[in-house]
PDB file of C-alpha atoms in Angstrom:
ATOM      1  CA  MET A   1       0.000   0.000   0.000  1.00 36.00           C
ATOM      2  CA  SER A   2       1.121   3.589  -0.467  1.00 40.00           C
ATOM      3  CA  SER A   3       2.230   5.703   2.446  1.00 45.00           C
ATOM      4  CA  THR A   4      -0.253   8.166   3.909  1.00 59.00           C
ATOM      5  CA  GLN A   5      -0.356  11.371   1.858  1.00 62.00           C
ATOM      6  CA  ASN A   6       2.821  10.328   0.044  1.00 87.00           C
ATOM      7  CA  ARG A   7       4.913  11.003   3.119  1.00 94.00           C
ATOM      8  CA  PRO A   8       8.633  10.230   2.894  1.00 98.00           C
ATOM      9  CA  VAL A   9       9.426   7.012   4.767  1.00 98.00           C
ATOM     10  CA  ALA A  10      12.156   6.529   7.374  1.00 98.00           C
ATOM     11  CA  VAL A  11      13.372   3.715   9.595  1.00 98.00           C
ATOM     12  CA  ILE A  12      15.107   4.766  12.813  1.00 98.00           C
ATOM     13  CA  THR A  13      16.821   1.959  14.717  1.00 97.00           C
ATOM     14  CA  GLY A  14      17.043   2.274  18.474  1.00 94.00           C
ATOM     15  CA  ALA A  15      14.199   4.789  18.677  1.00 94.00           C
ATOM     16  CA  SER A  16      12.798   4.087  22.143  1.00 91.00           C
ATOM     17  CA  ARG A  17      14.718   6.849  23.900  1.00 81.00           C
ATOM     18  CA  GLY A  18      17.619   9.263  23.691  1.00 90.00           C
ATOM     19  CA  LEU A  19      19.018  10.274  20.322  1.00 93.00           C
ATOM     20  CA  GLY A  20      16.962   7.782  18.310  1.00 95.00           C
ATOM     21  CA  ARG A  21      13.724   9.009  19.861  1.00 95.00           C
ATOM     22  CA  GLY A  22      14.671  12.621  19.162  1.00 96.00           C
ATOM     23  CA  ILE A  23      15.578  11.932  15.529  1.00 97.00           C
ATOM     24  CA  ALA A  24      12.315  10.065  14.984  1.00 98.00           C
ATOM     25  CA  ILE A  25      10.177  12.850  16.445  1.00 98.00           C
ATOM     26  CA  ALA A  26      11.991  15.549  14.472  1.00 98.00           C
ATOM     27  CA  LEU A  27      11.424  13.617  11.245  1.00 98.00           C
ATOM     28  CA  GLY A  28       7.773  13.201  12.189  1.00 98.00           C
ATOM     29  CA  GLU A  29       7.538  16.952  12.628  1.00 98.00           C
ATOM     30  CA  ALA A  30       8.904  17.260   9.088  1.00 98.00           C
ATOM     31  CA  GLY A  31       6.088  15.037   7.804  1.00 98.00           C
ATOM     32  CA  PHE A  32       7.747  11.634   7.609  1.00 98.00           C
ATOM     33  CA  THR A  33       6.238   8.243   8.187  1.00 98.00           C
ATOM     34  CA  VAL A  34       8.679   6.828  10.729  1.00 98.00           C
ATOM     35  CA  TYR A  35       9.194   3.179  11.660  1.00 98.00           C
ATOM     36  CA  CYS A  36      10.534   3.240  15.212  1.00 97.00           C
ATOM     37  CA  THR A  37      12.541   0.146  16.093  1.00 97.00           C
ATOM     38  CA  GLY A  38      13.541  -1.234  19.450  1.00 93.00           C
ATOM     39  CA  ARG A  39      12.761  -4.059  21.860  1.00 85.00           C
ATOM     40  CA  SER A  40      10.400  -2.158  24.175  1.00 72.00           C
ATOM     41  CA  ASP A  41       6.735  -1.944  23.252  1.00 65.00           C
ATOM     42  CA  ARG A  42       4.751  -0.926  26.338  1.00 60.00           C
ATOM     43  CA  LYS A  43       7.319  -1.441  29.102  1.00 58.00           C
ATOM     44  CA  ALA A  44      10.665   0.330  29.174  1.00 53.00           C
ATOM     45  CA  ILE A  45      13.902  -1.625  29.257  1.00 57.00           C
ATOM     46  CA  GLY A  46      16.537  -0.100  31.509  1.00 59.00           C
ATOM     47  CA  PRO A  47      16.501   2.801  33.978  1.00 59.00           C
ATOM     48  CA  TRP A  48      16.037   5.684  31.542  1.00 52.00           C
ATOM     49  CA  GLY A  49      12.512   4.879  30.387  1.00 61.00           C
ATOM     50  CA  GLY A  50      11.040   5.144  26.929  1.00 77.00           C
ATOM     51  CA  THR A  51       9.427   2.680  24.531  1.00 90.00           C
ATOM     52  CA  VAL A  52       9.009   2.631  20.779  1.00 94.00           C
ATOM     53  CA  ARG A  53       5.274   3.031  21.298  1.00 94.00           C
ATOM     54  CA  ASP A  54       5.903   6.237  23.258  1.00 93.00           C
ATOM     55  CA  THR A  55       8.016   7.505  20.368  1.00 95.00           C
ATOM     56  CA  ALA A  56       5.446   6.556  17.721  1.00 96.00           C
ATOM     57  CA  GLU A  57       2.706   8.341  19.656  1.00 96.00           C
ATOM     58  CA  ALA A  58       4.896  11.445  20.006  1.00 96.00           C
ATOM     59  CA  ILE A  59       5.455  11.428  16.231  1.00 98.00           C
ATOM     60  CA  ASP A  60       1.702  11.371  15.630  1.00 98.00           C
ATOM     61  CA  LYS A  61       1.275  14.363  17.960  1.00 97.00           C
ATOM     62  CA  VAL A  62       3.683  16.521  15.937  1.00 97.00           C
ATOM     63  CA  GLY A  63       2.011  15.717  12.617  1.00 97.00           C
ATOM     64  CA  GLY A  64       3.951  12.720  11.367  1.00 98.00           C
ATOM     65  CA  GLN A  65       2.982   9.080  11.205  1.00 98.00           C
ATOM     66  CA  GLY A  66       4.686   6.925  13.818  1.00 98.00           C
ATOM     67  CA  ILE A  67       4.772   3.149  13.397  1.00 98.00           C
ATOM     68  CA  VAL A  68       5.793   0.728  16.137  1.00 96.00           C
ATOM     69  CA  ALA A  69       8.343  -1.789  14.845  1.00 97.00           C
ATOM     70  CA  ILE A  70       9.468  -4.134  17.611  1.00 96.00           C
ATOM     71  CA  CYS A  71      12.833  -5.522  16.563  1.00 95.00           C
ATOM     72  CA  ASP A  72      15.841  -6.979  18.328  1.00 93.00           C
ATOM     73  CA  HIS A  73      18.676  -6.005  15.999  1.00 93.00           C
ATOM     74  CA  LEU A  74      20.837  -8.805  17.338  1.00 92.00           C
ATOM     75  CA  ASP A  75      18.505 -11.148  15.433  1.00 94.00           C
ATOM     76  CA  ASP A  76      19.074 -10.824  11.679  1.00 96.00           C
ATOM     77  CA  SER A  77      15.778 -12.557  10.896  1.00 97.00           C
ATOM     78  CA  GLN A  78      13.892  -9.852  12.789  1.00 97.00           C
ATOM     79  CA  THR A  79      15.820  -7.145  10.946  1.00 97.00           C
ATOM     80  CA  GLU A  80      15.065  -8.753   7.597  1.00 98.00           C
ATOM     81  CA  ALA A  81      11.375  -9.034   8.494  1.00 98.00           C
ATOM     82  CA  LEU A  82      11.312  -5.343   9.411  1.00 98.00           C
ATOM     83  CA  PHE A  83      12.437  -4.206   5.974  1.00 98.00           C
ATOM     84  CA  LYS A  84      10.170  -6.665   4.196  1.00 98.00           C
ATOM     85  CA  ARG A  85       7.319  -5.107   6.200  1.00 98.00           C
ATOM     86  CA  VAL A  86       8.369  -1.566   5.246  1.00 98.00           C
ATOM     87  CA  ASP A  87       8.554  -2.542   1.580  1.00 98.00           C
ATOM     88  CA  ALA A  88       5.181  -4.283   1.667  1.00 98.00           C
ATOM     89  CA  GLU A  89       3.402  -1.472   3.524  1.00 98.00           C
ATOM     90  CA  GLN A  90       5.033   1.563   1.922  1.00 98.00           C
ATOM     91  CA  GLY A  91       6.625   0.417  -1.321  1.00 97.00           C
ATOM     92  CA  ARG A  92       9.613   2.662  -0.697  1.00 98.00           C
ATOM     93  CA  LEU A  93      12.226   3.747   1.836  1.00 98.00           C
ATOM     94  CA  ASP A  94      13.740   7.231   1.766  1.00 98.00           C
ATOM     95  CA  LEU A  95      15.890   7.243   4.882  1.00 98.00           C
ATOM     96  CA  LEU A  96      17.512   4.706   7.177  1.00 98.00           C
ATOM     97  CA  VAL A  97      19.120   6.020  10.359  1.00 98.00           C
ATOM     98  CA  ASN A  98      21.419   3.448  11.936  1.00 98.00           C
ATOM     99  CA  ASN A  99      21.308   4.463  15.580  1.00 95.00           C
ATOM    100  CA  ALA A 100      20.881   1.245  17.605  1.00 92.00           C
ATOM    101  CA  PHE A 101      23.615   1.041  20.249  1.00 83.00           C
ATOM    102  CA  ALA A 102      24.048  -0.241  23.781  1.00 79.00           C
ATOM    103  CA  MET A 103      26.162   1.458  26.413  1.00 71.00           C
ATOM    104  CA  PRO A 104      25.730   0.326  30.010  1.00 68.00           C
ATOM    105  CA  ASP A 105      25.916   3.105  32.581  1.00 67.00           C
ATOM    106  CA  TRP A 106      29.002   1.529  34.123  1.00 61.00           C
ATOM    107  CA  ALA A 107      30.826   1.808  30.794  1.00 66.00           C
ATOM    108  CA  VAL A 108      30.572   5.600  30.557  1.00 72.00           C
ATOM    109  CA  PRO A 109      33.682   6.310  32.689  1.00 75.00           C
ATOM    110  CA  ASP A 110      36.954   5.368  30.975  1.00 83.00           C
ATOM    111  CA  GLY A 111      38.246   1.924  31.905  1.00 86.00           C
ATOM    112  CA  ASN A 112      40.762  -0.734  30.901  1.00 90.00           C
ATOM    113  CA  PHE A 113      39.461  -3.278  28.401  1.00 90.00           C
ATOM    114  CA  TRP A 114      40.975  -6.286  30.217  1.00 92.00           C
ATOM    115  CA  GLU A 115      39.152  -5.335  33.391  1.00 91.00           C
ATOM    116  CA  ARG A 116      35.741  -5.222  31.733  1.00 89.00           C
ATOM    117  CA  PRO A 117      33.471  -8.089  30.684  1.00 89.00           C
ATOM    118  CA  LEU A 118      33.604  -9.337  27.115  1.00 91.00           C
ATOM    119  CA  SER A 119      29.897  -8.505  26.857  1.00 89.00           C
ATOM    120  CA  LEU A 120      30.905  -4.885  26.265  1.00 89.00           C
ATOM    121  CA  TRP A 121      32.037  -5.883  22.764  1.00 90.00           C
ATOM    122  CA  ARG A 122      28.594  -7.354  22.080  1.00 89.00           C
ATOM    123  CA  ASP A 123      26.888  -4.210  23.369  1.00 86.00           C
ATOM    124  CA  MET A 124      28.961  -1.715  21.392  1.00 87.00           C
ATOM    125  CA  ILE A 125      29.907  -3.681  18.281  1.00 93.00           C
ATOM    126  CA  ASP A 126      27.159  -6.255  17.732  1.00 92.00           C
ATOM    127  CA  VAL A 127      24.253  -4.069  18.856  1.00 91.00           C
ATOM    128  CA  GLY A 128      25.945  -1.037  17.321  1.00 93.00           C
ATOM    129  CA  LEU A 129      28.176  -1.515  14.286  1.00 96.00           C
ATOM    130  CA  ARG A 130      27.019  -4.964  13.179  1.00 96.00           C
ATOM    131  CA  SER A 131      23.343  -4.053  13.397  1.00 96.00           C
ATOM    132  CA  SER A 132      24.061  -0.983  11.233  1.00 97.00           C
ATOM    133  CA  TYR A 133      25.570  -3.249   8.605  1.00 98.00           C
ATOM    134  CA  ALA A 134      22.658  -5.694   8.780  1.00 97.00           C
ATOM    135  CA  ALA A 135      19.999  -2.987   8.559  1.00 98.00           C
ATOM    136  CA  SER A 136      21.800  -1.399   5.612  1.00 98.00           C
ATOM    137  CA  HIS A 137      22.066  -4.812   3.941  1.00 98.00           C
ATOM    138  CA  PHE A 138      18.287  -5.227   4.003  1.00 98.00           C
ATOM    139  CA  ALA A 139      17.449  -1.572   3.284  1.00 98.00           C
ATOM    140  CA  ALA A 140      19.760  -1.127   0.301  1.00 98.00           C
ATOM    141  CA  PRO A 141      17.800  -3.282  -2.186  1.00 98.00           C
ATOM    142  CA  ILE A 142      14.707  -1.104  -1.679  1.00 98.00           C
ATOM    143  CA  MET A 143      16.683   2.087  -2.249  1.00 98.00           C
ATOM    144  CA  VAL A 144      18.632   0.657  -5.189  1.00 98.00           C
ATOM    145  CA  ARG A 145      15.389  -0.395  -6.845  1.00 98.00           C
ATOM    146  CA  GLN A 146      13.912   3.087  -6.536  1.00 98.00           C
ATOM    147  CA  ARG A 147      17.288   4.742  -7.320  1.00 98.00           C
ATOM    148  CA  SER A 148      17.115   7.101  -4.362  1.00 98.00           C
ATOM    149  CA  GLY A 149      17.579   7.111  -0.607  1.00 98.00           C
ATOM    150  CA  LEU A 150      19.928   7.983   2.218  1.00 98.00           C
ATOM    151  CA  ILE A 151      21.573   5.784   4.852  1.00 98.00           C
ATOM    152  CA  ALA A 152      22.847   7.791   7.826  1.00 98.00           C
ATOM    153  CA  ASN A 153      24.929   6.370  10.674  1.00 98.00           C
ATOM    154  CA  THR A 154      25.051   8.140  14.022  1.00 97.00           C
ATOM    155  CA  SER A 155      28.684   8.075  15.084  1.00 96.00           C
ATOM    156  CA  GLY A 156      31.118  10.410  16.833  1.00 94.00           C
ATOM    157  CA  PRO A 157      34.772  11.381  17.203  1.00 93.00           C
ATOM    158  CA  GLY A 158      35.457   8.295  19.317  1.00 92.00           C
ATOM    159  CA  GLY A 159      36.970   6.818  16.155  1.00 91.00           C
ATOM    160  CA  LYS A 160      39.751   9.443  16.326  1.00 93.00           C
ATOM    161  CA  ILE A 161      40.304   9.794  20.068  1.00 90.00           C
ATOM    162  CA  TYR A 162      40.078   7.594  23.137  1.00 90.00           C
ATOM    163  CA  ARG A 163      36.738   7.769  24.934  1.00 85.00           C
ATOM    164  CA  HIS A 164      34.895   5.484  27.379  1.00 85.00           C
ATOM    165  CA  ALA A 165      36.167   2.071  26.325  1.00 88.00           C
ATOM    166  CA  LEU A 166      38.128   0.357  23.581  1.00 92.00           C
ATOM    167  CA  PRO A 167      35.044  -1.179  21.861  1.00 91.00           C
ATOM    168  CA  TYR A 168      33.402   2.249  21.845  1.00 92.00           C
ATOM    169  CA  GLY A 169      36.123   3.737  19.650  1.00 93.00           C
ATOM    170  CA  VAL A 170      36.272   0.688  17.399  1.00 95.00           C
ATOM    171  CA  GLY A 171      32.533   0.933  16.847  1.00 95.00           C
ATOM    172  CA  LYS A 172      32.577   4.640  16.009  1.00 95.00           C
ATOM    173  CA  ALA A 173      35.484   4.241  13.601  1.00 97.00           C
ATOM    174  CA  GLY A 174      33.564   1.396  11.981  1.00 97.00           C
ATOM    175  CA  GLN A 175      30.408   3.476  11.526  1.00 97.00           C
ATOM    176  CA  ASP A 176      32.366   6.116   9.612  1.00 98.00           C
ATOM    177  CA  LYS A 177      34.152   3.564   7.426  1.00 98.00           C
ATOM    178  CA  LEU A 178      30.892   1.689   6.830  1.00 98.00           C
ATOM    179  CA  ALA A 179      29.239   4.834   5.453  1.00 98.00           C
ATOM    180  CA  HIS A 180      32.294   5.670   3.336  1.00 98.00           C
ATOM    181  CA  ASP A 181      32.503   2.249   1.690  1.00 98.00           C
ATOM    182  CA  MET A 182      28.750   1.821   1.272  1.00 98.00           C
ATOM    183  CA  ALA A 183      28.772   5.130  -0.578  1.00 98.00           C
ATOM    184  CA  HIS A 184      31.213   3.743  -3.158  1.00 98.00           C
ATOM    185  CA  GLU A 185      28.986   0.776  -3.925  1.00 98.00           C
ATOM    186  CA  LEU A 186      25.690   2.693  -3.791  1.00 98.00           C
ATOM    187  CA  ARG A 187      26.759   5.691  -5.903  1.00 98.00           C
ATOM    188  CA  PRO A 188      25.862   4.143  -9.306  1.00 97.00           C
ATOM    189  CA  PHE A 189      22.303   3.776  -8.012  1.00 98.00           C
ATOM    190  CA  ASP A 190      21.921   7.374  -6.719  1.00 98.00           C
ATOM    191  CA  VAL A 191      21.780   6.187  -3.103  1.00 98.00           C
ATOM    192  CA  ALA A 192      23.800   8.103  -0.503  1.00 98.00           C
ATOM    193  CA  ALA A 193      25.464   7.076   2.752  1.00 98.00           C
ATOM    194  CA  ILE A 194      26.886   9.412   5.404  1.00 98.00           C
ATOM    195  CA  SER A 195      28.089   9.335   9.001  1.00 98.00           C
ATOM    196  CA  LEU A 196      27.199  12.049  11.520  1.00 98.00           C
ATOM    197  CA  TRP A 197      29.127  13.297  14.542  1.00 96.00           C
ATOM    198  CA  PRO A 198      26.788  15.023  17.003  1.00 93.00           C
ATOM    199  CA  GLY A 199      27.905  17.266  19.797  1.00 89.00           C
ATOM    200  CA  LEU A 200      27.105  16.330  23.367  1.00 85.00           C
ATOM    201  CA  ILE A 201      23.596  14.960  23.135  1.00 85.00           C
ATOM    202  CA  GLY A 202      21.249  16.240  25.816  1.00 76.00           C
ATOM    203  CA  THR A 203      19.745  12.841  26.586  1.00 70.00           C
ATOM    204  CA  GLU A 204      18.199  11.922  29.898  1.00 68.00           C
ATOM    205  CA  ARG A 205      21.432  10.281  31.003  1.00 62.00           C
ATOM    206  CA  THR A 206      23.683  13.181  29.963  1.00 66.00           C
ATOM    207  CA  LEU A 207      21.512  15.830  31.592  1.00 64.00           C
ATOM    208  CA  ALA A 208      21.182  13.777  34.769  1.00 63.00           C
ATOM    209  CA  GLY A 209      24.953  13.474  34.948  1.00 62.00           C
ATOM    210  CA  ILE A 210      25.434  17.213  34.520  1.00 61.00           C
ATOM    211  CA  ALA A 211      22.744  17.973  37.097  1.00 57.00           C
ATOM    212  CA  ALA A 212      24.523  15.693  39.557  1.00 60.00           C
ATOM    213  CA  GLY A 213      27.690  17.720  39.176  1.00 58.00           C
ATOM    214  CA  GLY A 214      29.405  15.567  36.611  1.00 56.00           C
ATOM    215  CA  VAL A 215      32.271  17.168  34.726  1.00 48.00           C
ATOM    216  CA  VAL A 216      31.971  16.959  30.954  1.00 49.00           C
ATOM    217  CA  GLY A 217      35.597  17.858  30.228  1.00 46.00           C
ATOM    218  CA  ASP A 218      37.453  18.776  27.069  1.00 44.00           C
ATOM    219  CA  SER A 219      37.619  15.161  25.910  1.00 51.00           C
ATOM    220  CA  ALA A 220      33.936  15.444  25.067  1.00 56.00           C
ATOM    221  CA  GLY A 221      33.163  19.147  24.763  1.00 55.00           C
ATOM    222  CA  ASN A 222      31.323  21.508  27.051  1.00 63.00           C
ATOM    223  CA  LEU A 223      27.906  23.070  27.445  1.00 72.00           C
ATOM    224  CA  PRO A 224      28.049  25.137  24.199  1.00 75.00           C
ATOM    225  CA  HIS A 225      28.393  21.845  22.301  1.00 82.00           C
ATOM    226  CA  ILE A 226      25.209  20.313  23.699  1.00 88.00           C
ATOM    227  CA  GLU A 227      22.554  19.408  21.141  1.00 92.00           C
ATOM    228  CA  THR A 228      19.007  18.326  21.848  1.00 93.00           C
ATOM    229  CA  PRO A 229      18.154  14.812  20.654  1.00 94.00           C
ATOM    230  CA  PHE A 230      16.010  16.439  17.939  1.00 96.00           C
ATOM    231  CA  PHE A 231      18.857  18.273  16.205  1.00 97.00           C
ATOM    232  CA  ILE A 232      20.163  15.517  13.924  1.00 97.00           C
ATOM    233  CA  GLY A 233      16.607  14.698  12.849  1.00 98.00           C
ATOM    234  CA  ARG A 234      16.161  18.303  11.773  1.00 98.00           C
ATOM    235  CA  VAL A 235      19.408  18.128   9.807  1.00 98.00           C
ATOM    236  CA  LEU A 236      18.379  14.897   8.085  1.00 98.00           C
ATOM    237  CA  ALA A 237      14.993  16.332   7.173  1.00 98.00           C
ATOM    238  CA  ALA A 238      16.769  19.298   5.578  1.00 98.00           C
ATOM    239  CA  ILE A 239      19.080  17.023   3.598  1.00 98.00           C
ATOM    240  CA  HIS A 240      16.090  15.068   2.318  1.00 98.00           C
ATOM    241  CA  ALA A 241      14.212  18.241   1.370  1.00 97.00           C
ATOM    242  CA  SER A 242      17.240  19.660  -0.450  1.00 97.00           C
ATOM    243  CA  GLY A 243      17.631  16.658  -2.725  1.00 96.00           C
ATOM    244  CA  ASP A 244      21.432  16.983  -2.658  1.00 96.00           C
ATOM    245  CA  ALA A 245      22.368  14.009  -0.472  1.00 98.00           C
ATOM    246  CA  MET A 246      24.645  12.641  -3.193  1.00 98.00           C
ATOM    247  CA  THR A 247      26.968  15.636  -2.781  1.00 98.00           C
ATOM    248  CA  LEU A 248      27.553  14.478   0.808  1.00 98.00           C
ATOM    249  CA  SER A 249      27.776  10.748   0.154  1.00 98.00           C
ATOM    250  CA  GLY A 250      30.740   8.958   1.683  1.00 98.00           C
ATOM    251  CA  GLY A 251      31.519  11.763   4.087  1.00 98.00           C
ATOM    252  CA  THR A 252      31.558  12.058   7.853  1.00 98.00           C
ATOM    253  CA  PHE A 253      30.190  15.343   9.178  1.00 98.00           C
ATOM    254  CA  TYR A 254      29.742  17.341  12.337  1.00 97.00           C
ATOM    255  CA  SER A 255      25.986  17.733  12.665  1.00 97.00           C
ATOM    256  CA  THR A 256      26.179  21.414  13.544  1.00 96.00           C
ATOM    257  CA  GLU A 257      28.249  22.181  10.437  1.00 97.00           C
ATOM    258  CA  LEU A 258      25.629  20.534   8.241  1.00 98.00           C
ATOM    259  CA  ALA A 259      23.009  22.552  10.106  1.00 98.00           C
ATOM    260  CA  SER A 260      24.869  25.724   9.122  1.00 97.00           C
ATOM    261  CA  ARG A 261      24.888  24.570   5.507  1.00 97.00           C
ATOM    262  CA  TYR A 262      21.118  24.127   5.488  1.00 97.00           C
ATOM    263  CA  GLY A 263      20.173  27.025   7.763  1.00 97.00           C
ATOM    264  CA  ILE A 264      18.927  24.783  10.566  1.00 95.00           C
ATOM    265  CA  THR A 265      18.794  25.575  14.271  1.00 97.00           C
ATOM    266  CA  ASP A 266      18.196  23.235  17.181  1.00 96.00           C
ATOM    267  CA  ALA A 267      14.794  22.773  18.807  1.00 92.00           C
ATOM    268  CA  ASP A 268      15.724  25.414  21.389  1.00 91.00           C
ATOM    269  CA  GLY A 269      16.624  27.955  18.701  1.00 94.00           C
ATOM    270  CA  ARG A 270      20.387  27.648  19.168  1.00 93.00           C
ATOM    271  CA  LEU A 271      23.090  26.534  16.789  1.00 95.00           C
ATOM    272  CA  PRO A 272      25.409  24.395  18.932  1.00 93.00           C
ATOM    273  CA  GLU A 273      29.151  24.911  18.542  1.00 93.00           C
ATOM    274  CA  SER A 274      31.115  22.486  16.397  1.00 94.00           C
ATOM    275  CA  ARG A 275      33.632  20.262  18.144  1.00 92.00           C
ATOM    276  CA  ARG A 276      36.076  20.615  15.247  1.00 94.00           C
ATOM    277  CA  PRO A 277      38.481  22.717  17.390  1.00 91.00           C
ATOM    278  CA  LEU A 278      38.680  19.743  19.772  1.00 90.00           C
ATOM    279  CA  PHE A 279      38.936  16.882  17.286  1.00 92.00           C
ATOM    280  CA  GLY A 280      39.835  18.327  13.890  1.00 93.00           C
ATOM    281  CA  ALA A 281      38.340  17.255  10.586  1.00 94.00           C
ATOM    282  CA  PRO A 282      36.645  13.859  10.262  1.00 95.00           C
ATOM    283  CA  LEU A 283      38.620  11.215   8.395  1.00 92.00           C
ATOM    284  CA  TYR A 284      36.214  10.747   5.481  1.00 96.00           C
ATOM    285  CA  GLN A 285      35.172  13.403   2.990  1.00 96.00           C
ATOM    286  CA  PRO A 286      32.455  13.059   0.335  1.00 97.00           C
ATOM    287  CA  ILE A 287      33.344  10.792  -2.549  1.00 93.00           C
ATOM    288  CA  SER A 288      33.981  12.614  -5.814  1.00 79.00           C
ATOM    289  CA  GLY A 289      32.084  11.572  -8.910  1.00 67.00           C
ATOM    290  CA  GLU A 290      28.724  12.202 -10.451  1.00 52.00           C
ATOM    291  CA  ALA A 291      25.532  10.636  -9.182  1.00 43.00           C
ATOM    292  CA  GLY A 292      24.254   8.039 -11.586  1.00 42.00           C
ATOM    293  CA  GLU A 293      27.672   7.085 -12.958  1.00 44.00           C
ATOM    294  CA  THR A 294      27.923   3.506 -14.172  1.00 34.00           C
ATOM    295  CA  ARG A 295      30.313   0.839 -13.018  1.00 36.00           C
ATOM    296  CA  SER A 296      33.431   0.338 -15.127  1.00 29.00           C
TER     297      SER A 296
END
């Protein structure tokens, strides 16, 4: 069936709370139909609350169409079923945001890898990087068929500097490289892939830590770098509306610098400061070449 009122269609993985929830709601505000994935339907998992149903209902309230999509991204069969459902119900997919990630509270402070359980690799690599690859694997055929679409990975400068834990940095570096290499293979089909580096995200956990007197520190940025969870969603909506995603494809970007490009402010009216002075330029720039070029 066709999507309601020809809305653009997005899938946001890990949309029950935090950044994923914010991205989903911001896209709903921009008129998207948004499939919100996660494991929590009516009961929150973990101490920070939030379910995909909560997110879907919030999308409806701001004028979008929110769709509950219960999915454990550690299970490839569930991920495959999700994209078959999207294709069957909508017939298209305009945007995939790979955001699913697991970071236990105890893993936020820096710590030695040999003193931490091996499960941290599963949380940050399997739930994070591997699920991004799997979701992209199942989303790409829809986008290739329609010869349009954007895959966006939420990442961060942890791929360039040490932060939190060894698997954290490996996962972030992988998200950037994943977008860069997907872009090479998707370019002949006019499908784009990018990686985004947000500032400090004002999630429930971050704000609670600051309120409790936690020190952010220069290894992460400071209060001027804080973004609401809605900011990246606003940026992605602007990219979609502009129709120029292929000029970005393969690159890794600071979200606030893309916001400047498209004239976007955060939900609170601010333009957060870029963390480029702290971390320098991202490793991957857009891939040169014309959209629609054929393979040699």
